[in-house]
């Protein structure tokens, strides 16, 4: 498996992601804002995971990412009841959406 980068500012979510990645032997780097995420994209990740509830404007980060990285897979995590947020992320060109509780399943598709 390749490299994964993520945009999230929730420490608990970061730890869950890191533990899952470790168990699967996947390298993961986490950014807490769009500027840091853009810096991590230089490593040409195969997957970008975005916490759509992050305080650091995740929708704007996806839009900025898409200006330079049109082909990278983007998965957004959100609560299953946040349909408006899912629609915003889809408009920003996130490819998939997963409820927070489904975080382990995303690795099987990656």
Coordinates of C-alpha atoms in Angstrom, one line a residue:
X1 CA 0.0 0.0 0.0
X2 CA 1.1 3.5 -0.6
X3 CA 1.1 6.7 1.4
X4 CA -2.0 8.4 2.9
X5 CA -2.3 12.0 4.0
X6 CA -5.1 13.3 6.1
X7 CA -6.6 16.7 7.1
X8 CA -8.0 16.5 10.7
X9 CA -7.6 18.4 13.9
X10 CA -9.4 16.0 16.2
X11 CA -6.7 14.2 18.2
X12 CA -8.9 11.2 19.0
X13 CA -9.6 10.7 15.3
X14 CA -5.9 11.2 14.4
X15 CA -5.0 8.4 16.9
X16 CA -7.6 6.0 15.5
X17 CA -6.3 6.7 12.0
X18 CA -2.7 6.2 13.0
X19 CA -3.5 2.9 14.8
X20 CA -5.4 1.5 11.8
X21 CA -2.6 2.6 9.4
X22 CA 0.0 1.0 11.7
X23 CA -1.9 -2.3 11.8
X24 CA -2.1 -2.4 8.0
X25 CA 1.5 -1.2 7.3
X26 CA 0.4 2.1 5.7
X27 CA 2.3 5.3 6.1
X28 CA 0.1 8.1 7.1
X29 CA 0.9 11.8 7.6
X30 CA -1.6 14.3 9.2
X31 CA -2.1 18.0 8.5
X32 CA -4.3 20.2 10.7
X33 CA -4.8 22.9 8.1
X34 CA -5.0 23.4 4.3
X35 CA -1.5 24.9 4.0
X36 CA 0.1 21.9 5.8
X37 CA -2.0 19.5 3.7
X38 CA -0.7 21.1 0.5
X39 CA 2.8 20.6 1.7
X40 CA 2.1 16.9 2.3
X41 CA 0.8 16.5 -1.2
X42 CA 4.4 16.8 -2.6
X43 CA 4.9 13.1 -1.5
X44 CA 2.2 12.1 -4.1
X45 CA -0.1 10.2 -1.8
X46 CA -2.6 7.6 -3.1
X47 CA -5.3 8.7 -0.7
X48 CA -6.3 11.9 1.1
X49 CA -8.6 11.5 4.1
X50 CA -10.5 14.7 5.2
X51 CA -12.4 15.1 8.4
X52 CA -15.3 17.3 7.1
X53 CA -15.9 18.5 10.6
X54 CA -12.4 19.9 11.1
X55 CA -12.3 23.5 12.2
X56 CA -9.8 24.4 9.5
X57 CA -12.2 24.8 6.6
X58 CA -12.0 21.3 5.1
X59 CA -14.2 22.1 2.1
X60 CA -11.9 25.0 1.0
X61 CA -9.0 22.6 1.5
X62 CA -10.5 20.0 -0.9
X63 CA -11.1 22.8 -3.5
X64 CA -7.5 23.9 -3.2
X65 CA -6.3 20.4 -3.4
X66 CA -8.3 19.8 -6.6
X67 CA -6.6 22.7 -8.3
X68 CA -3.3 20.9 -8.2
X69 CA -4.1 17.2 -7.7
X70 CA -7.1 16.2 -9.8
X71 CA -6.5 12.4 -9.7
X72 CA -5.8 11.7 -6.1
X73 CA -8.6 9.9 -4.2
X74 CA -10.3 12.0 -1.6
X75 CA -12.4 10.4 1.2
X76 CA -14.4 12.7 3.5
X77 CA -15.5 11.6 6.9
X78 CA -18.7 13.0 8.5
X79 CA -21.7 12.0 10.5
X80 CA -24.3 10.1 8.5
X81 CA -26.9 12.8 9.3
X82 CA -24.8 15.6 7.8
X83 CA -26.3 15.6 4.3
X84 CA -25.7 19.3 3.6
X85 CA -22.0 18.9 4.5
X86 CA -21.8 15.9 2.2
X87 CA -23.3 17.9 -0.6
X88 CA -20.8 20.7 -0.1
X89 CA -17.9 18.2 -0.1
X90 CA -19.3 16.6 -3.3
X91 CA -19.4 20.0 -5.0
X92 CA -15.8 20.4 -4.0
X93 CA -15.0 17.1 -5.7
X94 CA -14.4 14.7 -2.8
X95 CA -14.9 11.3 -4.2
X96 CA -16.3 9.2 -1.3
X97 CA -18.0 9.9 2.0
X98 CA -17.9 7.6 5.0
X99 CA -19.6 7.9 8.4
X100 CA -17.0 8.2 11.2
X101 CA -17.7 4.7 12.4
X102 CA -16.7 3.2 9.1
X103 CA -13.1 4.3 9.2
X104 CA -11.7 0.8 9.2
X105 CA -13.6 -0.2 6.0
X106 CA -12.0 2.5 4.0
X107 CA -8.6 0.8 4.1
X108 CA -10.1 -2.3 2.4
X109 CA -11.0 -0.3 -0.6
X110 CA -7.8 1.7 -0.7

